Each structure stands twice: as C-alpha cells, then as structure tokens.
Coordinates of C-alpha atoms (C1' of nucleotides) in Angstrom, one line a residue:
Chain A
M1 CA 46.2 57.1 -151.7
R2 CA 47.8 56.4 -148.4
N3 CA 48.9 59.0 -145.9
A4 CA 52.5 58.1 -146.4
E5 CA 52.3 58.8 -150.1
I6 CA 50.5 62.1 -149.6
A7 CA 53.1 63.1 -147.1
A8 CA 56.0 62.1 -149.4
A9 CA 54.5 64.2 -152.2
L10 CA 54.3 67.3 -149.9
R11 CA 57.8 66.7 -148.5
E12 CA 59.1 66.5 -152.1
L13 CA 57.4 69.7 -153.1
G14 CA 58.9 71.4 -150.0
I15 CA 62.4 70.4 -151.1
L16 CA 61.6 71.5 -154.7
Y17 CA 60.6 74.9 -153.4
E18 CA 63.8 74.9 -151.3
L19 CA 65.9 74.1 -154.3
D20 CA 64.1 77.0 -156.1
G21 CA 65.2 79.3 -153.3
A22 CA 61.8 79.8 -151.7
D23 CA 61.3 81.5 -148.3
R24 CA 62.5 79.0 -145.6
F25 CA 59.3 79.3 -143.6
R26 CA 57.3 78.3 -146.6
V27 CA 59.5 75.2 -147.0
L28 CA 59.1 74.6 -143.3
A29 CA 55.3 74.7 -143.7
Y30 CA 55.4 72.0 -146.3
K31 CA 57.6 69.8 -144.1
E32 CA 55.4 70.3 -141.0
A33 CA 52.2 69.5 -143.0
A34 CA 53.9 66.4 -144.3
R35 CA 54.7 65.3 -140.8
T36 CA 51.2 65.7 -139.5
I37 CA 49.7 63.9 -142.5
A38 CA 52.2 61.0 -142.1
Q39 CA 51.2 60.8 -138.4
S40 CA 47.4 61.0 -138.9
P41 CA 45.7 57.8 -137.7
V42 CA 42.8 58.3 -140.0
S43 CA 42.8 58.3 -143.8
V44 CA 43.7 61.8 -145.1
E45 CA 42.1 60.9 -148.4
Q46 CA 38.8 60.3 -146.5
L47 CA 39.3 63.7 -144.7
A48 CA 39.7 65.3 -148.1
K49 CA 36.4 63.8 -149.3
E50 CA 34.7 65.2 -146.3
G51 CA 36.3 68.6 -146.9
R52 CA 38.0 68.5 -143.5
L53 CA 41.7 68.8 -144.5
T54 CA 42.2 72.1 -142.8
E55 CA 41.3 70.5 -139.5
L56 CA 44.9 69.0 -139.6
P57 CA 47.3 71.4 -137.8
G58 CA 49.6 73.1 -140.2
V59 CA 47.3 72.5 -143.2
G60 CA 45.6 75.7 -144.4
K61 CA 43.6 76.6 -147.5
T62 CA 46.5 76.4 -150.0
L63 CA 47.9 73.1 -148.8
A64 CA 44.4 71.6 -148.6
Q65 CA 43.8 72.5 -152.2
K66 CA 47.1 71.0 -153.3
V67 CA 46.3 67.8 -151.5
E68 CA 42.9 67.7 -153.1
T69 CA 44.4 68.1 -156.6
L70 CA 47.0 65.4 -155.8
L71 CA 44.2 63.0 -154.9
E72 CA 42.1 63.9 -158.0
T73 CA 44.9 64.0 -160.6
G74 CA 47.8 62.1 -159.0
T75 CA 50.1 65.1 -159.3
I76 CA 50.5 68.7 -158.0
P77 CA 50.9 71.3 -160.7
S78 CA 53.4 73.5 -158.8
A79 CA 55.6 70.4 -158.4
D80 CA 55.4 69.6 -162.1
K81 CA 56.3 73.2 -162.9
L82 CA 59.4 73.0 -160.7
K83 CA 60.4 69.7 -162.1
A84 CA 60.4 71.3 -165.5
K85 CA 62.7 74.0 -164.2
F86 CA 65.4 71.7 -162.8
P87 CA 65.8 67.9 -162.6
A88 CA 63.7 66.3 -159.9
T89 CA 66.6 64.0 -159.1
L90 CA 68.2 66.9 -157.2
V91 CA 65.8 65.9 -154.4
E92 CA 67.8 62.8 -153.8
V93 CA 71.1 64.8 -153.8
T94 CA 69.7 66.8 -150.8
R95 CA 69.4 63.6 -148.9
V96 CA 73.2 63.1 -148.7
P97 CA 74.2 63.9 -145.1
G98 CA 75.8 67.3 -145.0
L99 CA 74.3 68.4 -148.3
G100 CA 71.2 70.6 -148.2
A101 CA 69.1 72.3 -150.9
K102 CA 71.3 75.4 -151.1
T103 CA 74.4 73.4 -151.8
A104 CA 72.7 70.9 -154.1
R105 CA 71.3 73.8 -156.2
R106 CA 74.7 75.5 -156.4
I107 CA 76.4 72.2 -157.5
Y108 CA 73.8 71.8 -160.2
D109 CA 74.1 75.3 -161.5
E110 CA 77.9 75.4 -161.5
A111 CA 78.9 71.8 -162.1
G112 CA 75.9 70.4 -163.8
V113 CA 75.4 67.7 -161.2
E114 CA 71.8 66.3 -161.5
N115 CA 71.9 63.1 -159.4
L116 CA 73.9 60.9 -157.0
V117 CA 75.9 59.2 -159.8
Q118 CA 77.0 62.5 -161.2
L119 CA 77.7 63.8 -157.7
K120 CA 80.1 61.0 -157.1
E121 CA 81.9 61.5 -160.4
A122 CA 82.2 65.2 -159.8
A123 CA 83.6 64.8 -156.3
E124 CA 86.1 62.2 -157.5
Q125 CA 87.3 64.4 -160.3
G126 CA 87.7 67.4 -157.9
R127 CA 85.2 69.5 -159.9
L128 CA 83.4 70.7 -156.8
S129 CA 86.2 72.5 -155.0
G130 CA 86.2 75.4 -157.4
I131 CA 82.6 76.3 -156.4
R132 CA 82.2 79.1 -153.9
G133 CA 81.8 77.8 -150.4
L134 CA 83.1 74.3 -151.2
G135 CA 86.6 73.0 -150.8
P136 CA 88.5 69.8 -150.8
K137 CA 87.3 68.8 -147.4
T138 CA 83.7 69.1 -148.6
E139 CA 84.5 66.9 -151.5
E140 CA 86.0 64.3 -149.2
N141 CA 82.9 64.4 -146.9
I142 CA 80.6 63.9 -149.8
L143 CA 82.4 60.8 -151.0
A144 CA 82.4 59.5 -147.4
A145 CA 78.7 60.1 -147.1
L146 CA 78.0 58.5 -150.4
E147 CA 79.7 55.3 -149.1
G148 CA 76.9 55.1 -146.6
V149 CA 74.2 55.3 -149.3
T150 CA 72.6 51.9 -149.4
E151 CA 70.1 50.4 -151.9
D152 CA 67.3 51.3 -149.6
G153 CA 68.4 54.9 -149.4
L154 CA 70.0 57.0 -146.7
G155 CA 69.6 57.2 -143.0
E156 CA 68.6 53.6 -142.2
R157 CA 66.7 53.2 -138.9
L158 CA 66.9 50.4 -136.3
L159 CA 64.2 48.9 -134.3
L160 CA 63.9 50.2 -130.7
S161 CA 64.5 46.6 -129.6
Q162 CA 67.9 46.7 -131.3
V163 CA 68.8 50.0 -129.7
L164 CA 67.5 49.8 -126.2
P165 CA 69.6 46.8 -125.1
I166 CA 72.7 48.5 -126.3
A167 CA 71.7 51.7 -124.5
E168 CA 71.0 49.9 -121.3
Q169 CA 74.2 47.9 -121.5
I170 CA 76.5 50.8 -122.2
R171 CA 74.8 52.9 -119.5
A172 CA 75.2 50.2 -116.9
D173 CA 78.8 49.4 -117.8
L174 CA 79.9 53.1 -117.8
L175 CA 78.2 53.7 -114.4
E176 CA 79.9 50.5 -113.0
L177 CA 83.3 51.7 -114.2
G178 CA 82.8 54.8 -112.1
V179 CA 83.7 57.2 -114.9
A180 CA 80.4 59.0 -114.7
E181 CA 78.1 60.2 -111.9
R182 CA 75.0 60.2 -114.0
I183 CA 74.1 58.8 -117.4
E184 CA 70.6 58.9 -118.9
I185 CA 69.3 57.6 -122.2
A186 CA 67.8 60.5 -124.2
G187 CA 66.4 60.9 -127.7
S188 CA 63.9 58.7 -129.5
A189 CA 64.9 55.7 -127.3
R190 CA 63.8 57.5 -124.2
R191 CA 60.5 58.4 -125.9
W192 CA 60.1 54.7 -126.7
A193 CA 59.6 55.4 -130.4
E194 CA 59.2 52.4 -132.8
T195 CA 62.5 53.0 -134.5
C196 CA 65.6 55.0 -133.9
K197 CA 68.2 56.7 -136.1
D198 CA 70.8 56.8 -133.5
L199 CA 71.3 56.7 -129.7
D200 CA 71.7 59.7 -127.5
L201 CA 73.2 59.5 -124.0
I202 CA 73.6 62.3 -121.6
A203 CA 76.2 62.2 -118.8
V204 CA 77.7 64.1 -115.9
T205 CA 81.4 63.4 -115.1
P206 CA 84.3 65.0 -113.3
D207 CA 86.6 63.5 -116.0
P208 CA 85.2 63.8 -119.6
A209 CA 88.3 62.4 -121.2
A210 CA 88.1 59.2 -119.2
L211 CA 84.4 58.8 -120.0
A212 CA 85.0 59.4 -123.7
E213 CA 87.8 56.8 -123.6
A214 CA 85.6 54.3 -121.8
L215 CA 83.0 54.6 -124.4
A216 CA 85.5 54.4 -127.3
T217 CA 87.0 51.2 -125.8
H218 CA 83.6 49.6 -124.9
G219 CA 83.1 46.1 -126.2
L220 CA 80.1 47.1 -128.3
A221 CA 82.0 49.9 -130.0
A222 CA 83.5 49.0 -133.4
E223 CA 85.0 52.4 -134.1
S224 CA 85.4 55.7 -132.4
R225 CA 84.1 58.7 -134.5
R226 CA 85.3 61.6 -132.5
G227 CA 85.4 63.0 -129.0
G228 CA 86.1 66.1 -127.0
D229 CA 85.4 67.5 -123.6
A230 CA 81.6 67.7 -124.1
F231 CA 81.0 65.0 -126.8
A232 CA 82.0 61.5 -127.8
S233 CA 80.6 59.4 -130.6
V234 CA 81.1 55.7 -131.5
L235 CA 79.7 53.3 -134.1
T236 CA 78.7 49.9 -132.7
H237 CA 79.3 46.6 -134.4
S238 CA 75.6 46.5 -135.2
G239 CA 75.8 49.8 -137.0
L240 CA 74.3 52.0 -134.4
K241 CA 75.7 55.5 -133.9
V242 CA 76.0 56.4 -130.2
D243 CA 76.3 60.0 -129.3
L244 CA 77.4 60.8 -125.7
R245 CA 77.0 64.4 -124.5
I246 CA 78.7 65.5 -121.3
G247 CA 77.5 68.5 -119.3
P248 CA 77.7 70.0 -115.9
E249 CA 75.5 68.7 -113.1
E250 CA 73.7 72.1 -112.7
T251 CA 72.2 71.9 -116.2
F252 CA 71.7 68.2 -116.5
G253 CA 67.9 68.7 -116.6
D254 CA 68.2 71.2 -119.4
L255 CA 70.5 69.0 -121.4
L256 CA 68.3 65.9 -120.9
Q257 CA 65.2 67.8 -121.9
H258 CA 66.9 69.2 -125.0
F259 CA 68.2 65.9 -126.3
T260 CA 65.1 63.9 -125.4
G261 CA 63.2 66.0 -127.9
S262 CA 61.3 65.5 -130.1
A263 CA 62.1 68.4 -132.4
A264 CA 58.4 69.2 -132.7
H265 CA 58.0 69.2 -128.9
N266 CA 61.0 71.4 -128.4
V267 CA 59.9 73.9 -131.0
Q268 CA 56.5 74.2 -129.4
L269 CA 58.0 74.5 -126.0
R270 CA 60.3 77.3 -127.1
E271 CA 57.4 79.1 -128.8
R272 CA 55.5 78.9 -125.5
A273 CA 58.5 80.2 -123.6
L274 CA 59.0 83.1 -126.0
A275 CA 55.4 84.2 -125.4
R276 CA 56.4 84.5 -121.8
G277 CA 59.6 86.4 -122.5
L278 CA 61.8 83.3 -122.0
S279 CA 64.3 81.6 -124.2
V280 CA 64.9 77.9 -123.8
S281 CA 68.1 76.0 -124.7
E282 CA 70.1 73.1 -123.5
H283 CA 72.1 75.5 -121.3
G284 CA 69.1 76.7 -119.4
I285 CA 66.2 79.2 -119.6
A286 CA 67.1 82.8 -120.0
R287 CA 65.0 86.0 -119.9
V288 CA 64.9 87.4 -123.4
E289 CA 65.5 90.9 -121.8
G290 CA 67.8 90.4 -119.0
K291 CA 70.7 88.4 -118.0
R292 CA 69.4 85.9 -115.5
V293 CA 69.7 82.3 -116.6
H294 CA 67.7 79.6 -114.8
K295 CA 69.6 76.2 -114.7
F296 CA 68.0 72.9 -113.8
A297 CA 69.7 69.7 -112.6
D298 CA 66.3 68.2 -112.9
E299 CA 64.0 68.1 -116.0
A300 CA 60.9 68.8 -114.0
G301 CA 62.3 72.3 -113.2
V302 CA 62.4 73.2 -116.9
Y303 CA 58.7 72.4 -117.3
D304 CA 57.8 74.0 -114.0
L305 CA 59.3 77.4 -114.9
L306 CA 57.3 77.3 -118.1
G307 CA 54.1 76.8 -116.1
L308 CA 53.7 73.1 -117.1
P309 CA 53.6 69.9 -115.2
F310 CA 56.2 67.3 -116.0
I311 CA 55.5 65.8 -119.4
E312 CA 56.4 62.1 -119.8
P313 CA 58.9 61.5 -122.6
E314 CA 56.5 59.2 -124.5
L315 CA 54.1 62.1 -124.9
R316 CA 56.7 64.6 -126.3
E317 CA 55.8 64.4 -129.9
G318 CA 54.2 67.8 -130.4
R319 CA 50.7 66.2 -130.6
G320 CA 49.0 68.5 -128.1
E321 CA 50.8 67.5 -124.9
I322 CA 51.8 71.1 -124.2
E323 CA 48.2 72.4 -124.4
A324 CA 47.1 69.4 -122.3
G325 CA 49.7 70.2 -119.7
D326 CA 48.6 73.8 -119.7
T327 CA 44.9 72.9 -119.0
G328 CA 45.7 70.1 -116.6
E329 CA 44.5 67.4 -119.0
L330 CA 47.6 65.2 -119.3
P331 CA 46.7 61.5 -118.9
D332 CA 47.9 59.4 -116.0
L333 CA 49.8 56.9 -118.1
V334 CA 49.6 53.2 -117.7
E335 CA 52.8 51.5 -116.4
V336 CA 54.3 48.0 -116.9
D337 CA 53.7 47.2 -113.3
D338 CA 49.9 47.8 -113.8
I339 CA 49.7 44.8 -116.1
R340 CA 48.2 41.8 -114.3
G341 CA 48.3 39.2 -117.1
D342 CA 49.4 38.5 -120.6
L343 CA 46.7 37.4 -123.1
H344 CA 48.7 36.3 -126.1
C345 CA 51.5 33.7 -126.1
H346 CA 52.6 30.5 -127.8
T347 CA 54.0 27.2 -126.7
T348 CA 55.7 24.2 -128.4
L349 CA 52.2 23.0 -129.4
S350 CA 52.4 25.5 -132.3
D351 CA 55.5 27.6 -133.0
G352 CA 56.6 28.5 -129.5
R353 CA 60.0 27.5 -128.0
N354 CA 58.8 26.6 -124.5
S355 CA 56.4 24.2 -123.0
L356 CA 53.1 25.1 -121.2
D357 CA 54.7 24.6 -117.8
E358 CA 57.7 26.8 -118.7
M359 CA 55.5 29.6 -120.0
A360 CA 53.2 29.4 -116.9
E361 CA 56.2 29.5 -114.6
A362 CA 57.7 32.5 -116.4
A363 CA 54.4 34.4 -116.2
R364 CA 54.1 33.6 -112.6
G365 CA 57.6 34.7 -112.0
R366 CA 56.7 38.1 -113.5
G367 CA 54.0 38.4 -110.8
Y368 CA 51.1 37.9 -113.2
A369 CA 47.7 36.6 -112.1
Y370 CA 46.9 35.0 -115.4
L371 CA 48.3 33.9 -118.7
A372 CA 46.3 33.0 -121.8
V373 CA 47.9 30.4 -123.9
T374 CA 46.9 31.1 -127.5
D375 CA 48.6 28.7 -129.9
H376 CA 47.9 29.1 -133.6
S377 CA 44.7 27.5 -135.0
A378 CA 43.9 24.8 -137.5
S379 CA 44.7 26.5 -140.7
H380 CA 47.9 28.3 -139.7
G381 CA 49.9 27.9 -142.8
F382 CA 53.4 27.2 -141.5
G383 CA 53.3 23.6 -140.6
N384 CA 52.7 24.2 -136.9
H385 CA 48.9 24.4 -136.8
V386 CA 46.9 22.9 -134.0
T387 CA 44.1 20.5 -135.0
A388 CA 40.7 20.7 -133.3
R389 CA 41.5 17.5 -131.5
Q390 CA 44.8 18.7 -130.2
L391 CA 43.2 21.9 -129.0
A392 CA 40.5 19.9 -127.1
K393 CA 43.3 17.9 -125.4
R394 CA 45.1 21.1 -124.6
I395 CA 42.0 22.5 -122.9
E396 CA 41.8 19.5 -120.6
E397 CA 45.5 19.8 -119.9
I398 CA 45.0 23.4 -118.8
R399 CA 42.0 22.6 -116.7
A400 CA 44.1 20.0 -114.9
W401 CA 47.0 22.4 -114.5
N402 CA 44.7 24.9 -112.9
E403 CA 43.4 22.3 -110.4
S404 CA 46.8 22.1 -108.8
A405 CA 47.8 25.7 -109.7
P406 CA 49.5 27.9 -107.1
R407 CA 47.1 30.4 -105.4
G408 CA 46.6 33.6 -107.2
F409 CA 47.6 32.4 -110.7
R410 CA 45.6 30.7 -113.5
L411 CA 46.1 29.6 -117.0
L412 CA 43.5 30.5 -119.6
A413 CA 42.8 28.1 -122.4
G414 CA 42.9 30.2 -125.5
S415 CA 43.7 30.2 -129.2
E416 CA 44.8 32.7 -131.8
V417 CA 42.5 31.8 -134.6
N418 CA 42.8 32.8 -138.2
I419 CA 40.2 35.1 -139.6
D420 CA 39.3 33.7 -143.0
T421 CA 38.7 36.1 -145.9
D422 CA 34.9 36.0 -145.1
G423 CA 35.6 37.0 -141.5
S424 CA 34.9 33.6 -139.9
P425 CA 37.2 31.9 -137.4
D426 CA 38.8 28.5 -138.4
Y427 CA 37.5 26.3 -135.5
P428 CA 33.9 25.2 -135.0
D429 CA 31.9 27.3 -132.6
E430 CA 31.4 24.3 -130.2
L431 CA 35.2 24.2 -129.7
L432 CA 35.6 28.0 -129.4
A433 CA 32.8 27.9 -126.7
E434 CA 35.0 25.6 -124.6
L435 CA 37.8 28.2 -124.5
D436 CA 38.4 31.0 -122.0
W437 CA 39.7 33.5 -124.5
V438 CA 39.9 33.8 -128.3
I439 CA 42.0 36.2 -130.3
G440 CA 41.2 36.6 -134.0
S441 CA 44.1 37.5 -136.3
V442 CA 44.6 37.9 -140.0
H443 CA 47.5 35.7 -141.2
T444 CA 46.6 35.2 -144.8
S445 CA 45.3 37.1 -147.9
F446 CA 46.9 40.4 -146.9
K447 CA 46.5 41.9 -150.3
I448 CA 42.8 42.6 -150.5
S449 CA 41.3 46.0 -150.7
E450 CA 40.9 48.3 -147.7
R451 CA 37.1 47.9 -147.8
A452 CA 37.4 44.1 -148.0
M453 CA 39.9 43.9 -145.1
T454 CA 37.8 46.3 -143.0
E455 CA 34.7 44.2 -143.6
R456 CA 36.6 41.0 -142.9
V457 CA 37.8 42.2 -139.5
I458 CA 34.3 43.7 -138.6
A459 CA 32.7 40.3 -139.5
A460 CA 35.1 38.6 -137.1
M461 CA 34.2 41.1 -134.4
E462 CA 30.5 40.3 -134.9
H463 CA 31.3 36.7 -133.9
P464 CA 30.2 36.2 -130.3
L465 CA 33.2 34.0 -129.5
V466 CA 36.0 36.2 -130.8
D467 CA 37.0 38.2 -127.7
C468 CA 39.8 40.2 -129.2
I469 CA 41.5 41.2 -132.4
G470 CA 45.3 40.5 -132.7
H471 CA 47.9 42.7 -134.4
L472 CA 45.3 44.6 -136.5
T473 CA 47.4 45.7 -139.5
G474 CA 49.9 42.9 -139.8
R475 CA 52.8 45.3 -140.3
L476 CA 56.4 44.4 -139.6
L477 CA 58.3 47.5 -138.8
L478 CA 61.0 48.3 -141.5
R479 CA 60.0 45.2 -143.3
R480 CA 56.3 44.9 -144.3
E481 CA 53.8 47.7 -144.7
P482 CA 50.6 47.5 -142.7
Y483 CA 47.5 46.5 -144.7
A484 CA 45.0 49.2 -145.1
V485 CA 42.0 49.3 -142.8
D486 CA 39.4 51.9 -142.0
I487 CA 40.3 52.3 -138.3
E488 CA 37.3 54.5 -137.6
R489 CA 34.8 51.9 -138.8
I490 CA 36.7 49.1 -137.0
A491 CA 36.9 51.0 -133.7
E492 CA 33.2 51.7 -133.9
A493 CA 32.5 48.0 -134.5
A494 CA 34.8 46.9 -131.7
A495 CA 33.1 49.3 -129.3
R496 CA 29.6 48.2 -130.4
T497 CA 30.3 44.4 -130.2
G498 CA 32.5 44.6 -127.1
T499 CA 35.4 43.1 -128.9
M500 CA 38.8 44.1 -127.3
M501 CA 41.8 45.1 -129.4
E502 CA 45.3 44.2 -128.6
I503 CA 48.5 46.3 -128.7
N504 CA 50.9 43.6 -129.8
G505 CA 54.2 44.1 -128.0
N506 CA 56.4 42.2 -130.3
P507 CA 58.9 45.0 -131.1
N508 CA 58.7 44.2 -134.8
R509 CA 54.9 44.9 -134.7
R510 CA 53.8 47.4 -132.0
D511 CA 50.3 46.8 -133.6
L512 CA 47.8 48.5 -132.9
N513 CA 50.1 51.5 -133.5
E514 CA 49.9 54.5 -131.2
G515 CA 47.6 56.4 -133.4
H516 CA 45.2 53.5 -133.9
A517 CA 45.3 52.7 -130.2
K518 CA 44.4 56.3 -129.2
L519 CA 41.6 56.5 -131.7
A520 CA 40.2 53.1 -130.6
A521 CA 40.3 53.9 -126.9
E522 CA 38.6 57.2 -127.5
A523 CA 35.9 55.3 -129.3
G524 CA 35.4 53.3 -126.2
V525 CA 37.2 50.1 -127.3
R526 CA 38.8 48.1 -124.4
I527 CA 42.5 47.8 -125.2
V528 CA 44.7 44.9 -124.0
C529 CA 48.5 44.9 -123.8
N530 CA 50.0 41.6 -125.0
T531 CA 53.4 40.2 -126.0
D532 CA 52.6 37.4 -128.5
A533 CA 55.6 35.8 -126.8
H534 CA 57.0 32.7 -128.5
G535 CA 59.3 31.9 -125.6
T536 CA 59.7 32.7 -121.9
E537 CA 62.1 35.5 -122.4
T538 CA 59.9 37.5 -124.8
L539 CA 57.2 37.9 -122.1
A540 CA 59.4 40.8 -121.2
N541 CA 58.3 42.5 -124.5
I542 CA 55.3 43.7 -122.5
R543 CA 57.4 46.9 -122.1
Y544 CA 57.0 47.6 -125.8
S545 CA 53.3 47.1 -125.7
V546 CA 52.9 49.4 -122.7
A547 CA 55.2 51.9 -124.4
T548 CA 52.9 52.1 -127.3
A549 CA 49.9 52.4 -125.0
R550 CA 51.7 55.3 -123.2
R551 CA 52.5 57.0 -126.6
A552 CA 48.8 56.6 -127.3
W553 CA 48.1 58.6 -124.1
L554 CA 46.4 55.7 -122.4
S555 CA 45.8 55.3 -118.7
A556 CA 45.6 52.0 -116.7
K557 CA 41.8 52.1 -116.6
Q558 CA 41.7 52.0 -120.5
I559 CA 43.8 48.8 -120.5
A560 CA 41.6 45.8 -119.7
N561 CA 44.4 43.5 -118.5
T562 CA 45.4 45.9 -115.7
R563 CA 42.5 44.3 -113.9
A564 CA 42.5 41.4 -111.6
W565 CA 41.1 38.2 -113.1
R566 CA 37.7 38.5 -111.3
S567 CA 37.0 42.0 -112.8
F568 CA 38.6 41.2 -116.1
A569 CA 36.7 37.9 -116.7
P570 CA 33.2 39.5 -117.0
L571 CA 34.5 42.0 -119.6
R572 CA 35.1 39.2 -122.1
K573 CA 32.4 39.1 -124.8
R574 CA 31.8 35.4 -124.1
A575 CA 31.0 36.2 -120.5
S576 CA 27.8 37.9 -121.6
R577 CA 26.5 35.0 -123.6
Chain B
dG1 C1' 52.5 78.7 -146.2
dC2 C1' 50.5 78.9 -141.5
dC3 C1' 48.5 81.3 -137.7
dG4 C1' 46.3 84.5 -133.7
dT5 C1' 45.1 85.4 -124.5
dT6 C1' 49.8 91.0 -127.9
dT7 C1' 48.7 90.0 -134.3
dT8 C1' 44.1 89.0 -140.4
dC9 C1' 50.1 91.2 -141.0
dG10 C1' 54.3 90.1 -139.5
dG11 C1' 56.0 87.1 -137.1
dC12 C1' 57.6 82.0 -137.4
dC13 C1' 63.2 77.9 -131.8
dC14 C1' 68.0 77.4 -130.5
dG15 C1' 72.7 76.5 -130.5
dA16 C1' 76.7 73.7 -132.2
dC17 C1' 79.5 72.4 -135.7
dT18 C1' 81.8 72.6 -140.1
dG19 C1' 84.3 74.4 -143.8
dT20 C1' 84.9 78.0 -145.8
dT21 C1' 85.6 82.0 -144.7
dT22 C1' 88.5 87.1 -142.7
dT23 C1' 82.6 87.6 -140.4
dC24 C1' 79.5 83.7 -142.1
dA25 C1' 76.3 80.4 -144.6
dG26 C1' 74.7 76.0 -144.5
dT27 C1' 73.4 71.9 -142.1
dC28 C1' 72.0 69.3 -138.3
dG29 C1' 69.4 67.6 -134.2

DNA sequence: GCCGTTTTCGGCCCGACTGTTTTCAGTCG
C-alpha cells in the first residue's frame, strides 16, 4: 500500500470521527498524521514491517496500530464501525467549500442528505433553510459551490509554472502603475511548492481602492470576486484565484510571514512563541501578558524576536526547520546563480525545437560553462529516436564545435538512453564510451512491480557508462502517478556506484522530488540540477530544479553541477574507468 | 490522539469572515 493511500484512509477516518462529533484535537491528530505519512519519502508500509511507525512525528501507539491493521486487513475497524453508523458518502459532503463536518452532520440528521446529489436537490428545494444555523444565503452558497465541483473532485490545483508567471506579471504591472509601494508574492508560490491552489499577494499602498481597482481591471483577470480596504480577489482567465491583501508598511513583515505559511510552519512557530510568552499573528507579536505589540516591516524581525535566524520560504513546511534554526543547523541553500552548466537537454536531432547551435548559444547566454546535449536514444518510442550512426555523427559535430568554441564554454556529447526492463542501456558500450555524459532514464514499461523497477534502476546504475539517472519516478504532476521505487535501496546503490541522480526541472516533473532528493543527498549521492529543456526558452526551468533542491534542504556543495568543468569532470563515473 | 527545557496529565495557533444570530458557531487559510 502506498503512502498516499494510507494517508487517505487516516484522513477519511479523521473526518468520520469529526462527523461523529469527536474531540477536535483528536480529529486534528488524524489529519496531522495523514500529512506526515503523505510526505514521507520512504515507504510507510516498510516502516510498519520494521515496527518503526512511531518514529513518524504525530504517530503514536494508537495510530501506529491502526495503520498496521490497515496494512494487514485492508480496512480499519473503527472506520467500519462509523460507516455503519452513518453513510460514508457524508465525507464527500464535507469537501464542499463552506461546509464542514458539523454542518454536514446536521444536514444529514435533519434533512436526510447523504451525498452530493441529495445535497443539491435539498438546496434547490429550499429544504435546508429550516435547519438551525442555516438560511437562504447558505443554500445559495452551497449551490454555487457545487457548480465548482468537477469530475475530478473539488479544489483543483495548478502547476507552479502556471501560477508563477501570472504572479510575476501582475506584480510587475501593479508596481509599474504606481498604485502600490510594495507587492510580494506569498503563499505556496513563494515557497516554490509543486502545485498551488491559489495565489496570495501582499501589498502596501496609500490608496487601497485604486489598487483593488487596478487588480480587478488587470488584463489577466476574468472576474472580480470581491474587494475592500484590506482585500481584493479576482479569478483569472486560466481559473486561478488571486487574493491580494493590503496592509500597513509597519506590519508588512508580519503579514508576509503569515501569508507565506505553510500552515504547519506557522502552527509550530506560534507554539514556540507561546512557550516564550508571545503570541504571533499577522498583526505582529504580542506579549501574552501585557500590551506591547512588536510590529515588523521586515520578515527577518519576526524570526529574530522568536530567537530564530531567517528561515528561507522553501524550508517553511514544518519539517524540522524551526528546530534546525534553533540549533544553528539550517542549510546554506543552493541558488540558481550557483549552477554552472545544464546536463540534460534536447535538440532537433530528437524531439527538441532548437538546433545544436541555438541551444549552445542560449546556454552560453545564461552564463553557463558547459551544456550536455542529451538527445533520446535508439529505442525512444515516439518516432524521434537517434540511431547509433546518427549519434556517432553528432559526437563528431560536437567535437568540431568545441574546436572553435568561445573560451570558457564547452558542449558535452551526451545521450539520454533508455533503461530496458533488464536495466541495460540501449546503445552498445563502445558508443557510450565515446560520449562525455550519459543519463539513463526509464521511458517504457512503467507498470512493473516496485521490486522489479528498483532492480531495473539499480542494474542501470551498476553499468560503468551510465553517469546519471534521469527523472527517477517518471511522474507527471497532476497527470501521472510516479512509479513505485524503493528510494532507500536506490540511493544506497547510487552512492556505492558513484552514479549521480538528477532533479529534473521540467515543472511537470520536479523529479527527484524534494523528499527523494533529501534522502539521496543524505545517503551521499551527488545530485545534479537539470532542465530537460526541449527548447532554448525552457533552459530557464532550472529555477524549478533549484527550487526542489532548496526544498530538499540542499546546499551548493551537494549539487555537482555547481562546480566548474574541471572539478565536475572527474566526478563522472566514466572518469574513473 | 499526541506529546513533554514548566507537564505522563492537561494542554494542544490565530484571526477574519460569514451567516446566522441578539452573542456566536462554523469554516477557512
């Protein structure tokens, strides 16, 4: 059973308890445990086998036992008991925005509503407004919210790469109009999360009404939701909800900290504050006993008063960053400017959009010292494979290009070879030996067992001419699940064989993900930040690769391609042959 | 249900908003 399934079962059980009227902290405990399990980079099923479940923060004896039962029998008895008490479909009713467990339960008890279909009927027939606490306005809101229910469910998320360009555009335009003194991107976009539910912007302005109006009439805005002196919200044509919060200059740091989150980070920060007699909110930090409120125009001041160094937004996920800040063990995170070369890109030889020359020029224009050209190999199944003969010719072409290359920049003759089901690359070794750099990637036969996939990848890493593994899990965010691999075994094998592992910066992939990347780097694996660019413009996706590295707590020295060529070259596995 | 540089019991983040209420419960981020 995958972590996501275990987490979903606990989350459901938490909601069932909530529907049953359980203590809210008990419900919170289930949701917290579900969150940590969903985020765990290692298999929770494996942890259970080793009797180590309680090592997960938020998982105690009771929850560990429930997870063990779930893994053994496929169900949790307490969940079954509650499902016999009231319909389990009430869980989906609680997912309607504005409806929670309390209301869902009351609507079930008093109007017999068991699911979303019945909810819609009841609201249309006006059968909800008689219920205590519910009126005609609530009915209206429920119907409006149900309109937004799609086949895939509620609360659709967007890729960061769909959100960030909009955020940057709106911010730049509003600043240029002169309607705001300061605007910053906050929320999950500022933390460089993989996907976002909405976009949060924070602003300081002498004229809130003018700023709200400027947002409402911005070219990207399809409709204005609502506005006021401190708040404006619009929906873009692409379906992104943009919330703009306006505050005074003197608490800008407090506001930015609050709305950058994450929720888990903020909760932990406030708990730490309370232990020191301080209460943190978006308005400042107050003494619990006393009147004095500390306000900060700058975010660093907030952390400083709590005895912490500044914590980079990418780390604010409640994964130990506050403890690390306390003990002075926060990492010095890698930055985009540290990257000296890109080791994964394509040209028109396979499925890229630009020529070798164009890609080389674009890489040079970014200030890189090297670019590995890694077109797809002989068996790439999309009609754009590169035969051994074509690759041999390409190698010569690159050698010639380097002869007349500008100083301080070189092209590497590379390939992204397919890893066959038995783990072997799909070019002959003699040809691979001619190359400067080889990435091995899985592009076929995704649906094999975790054990088979793990062994397939490890076999590829044992090959002396496979320098690096590309996009390890093959996931496509919001579209295709990752294939299951045993990341601990793979990281061990990568460290042992000296095989590097890439963080693919295609914003649909971000693969290695942050959990895998952290675990691999801690196991001693050399990580590389790549783009997998299929055109000159997507070389800029390096920022997503670096973002994942930062969210994995990685420093420049843990990323191999922050090195100049002469110190990177000997790190390649082939260099030690 | 979890957890411990105040605690193995008694805590468990904070405020805004909404719609329904004459003082507040529920929901959200």
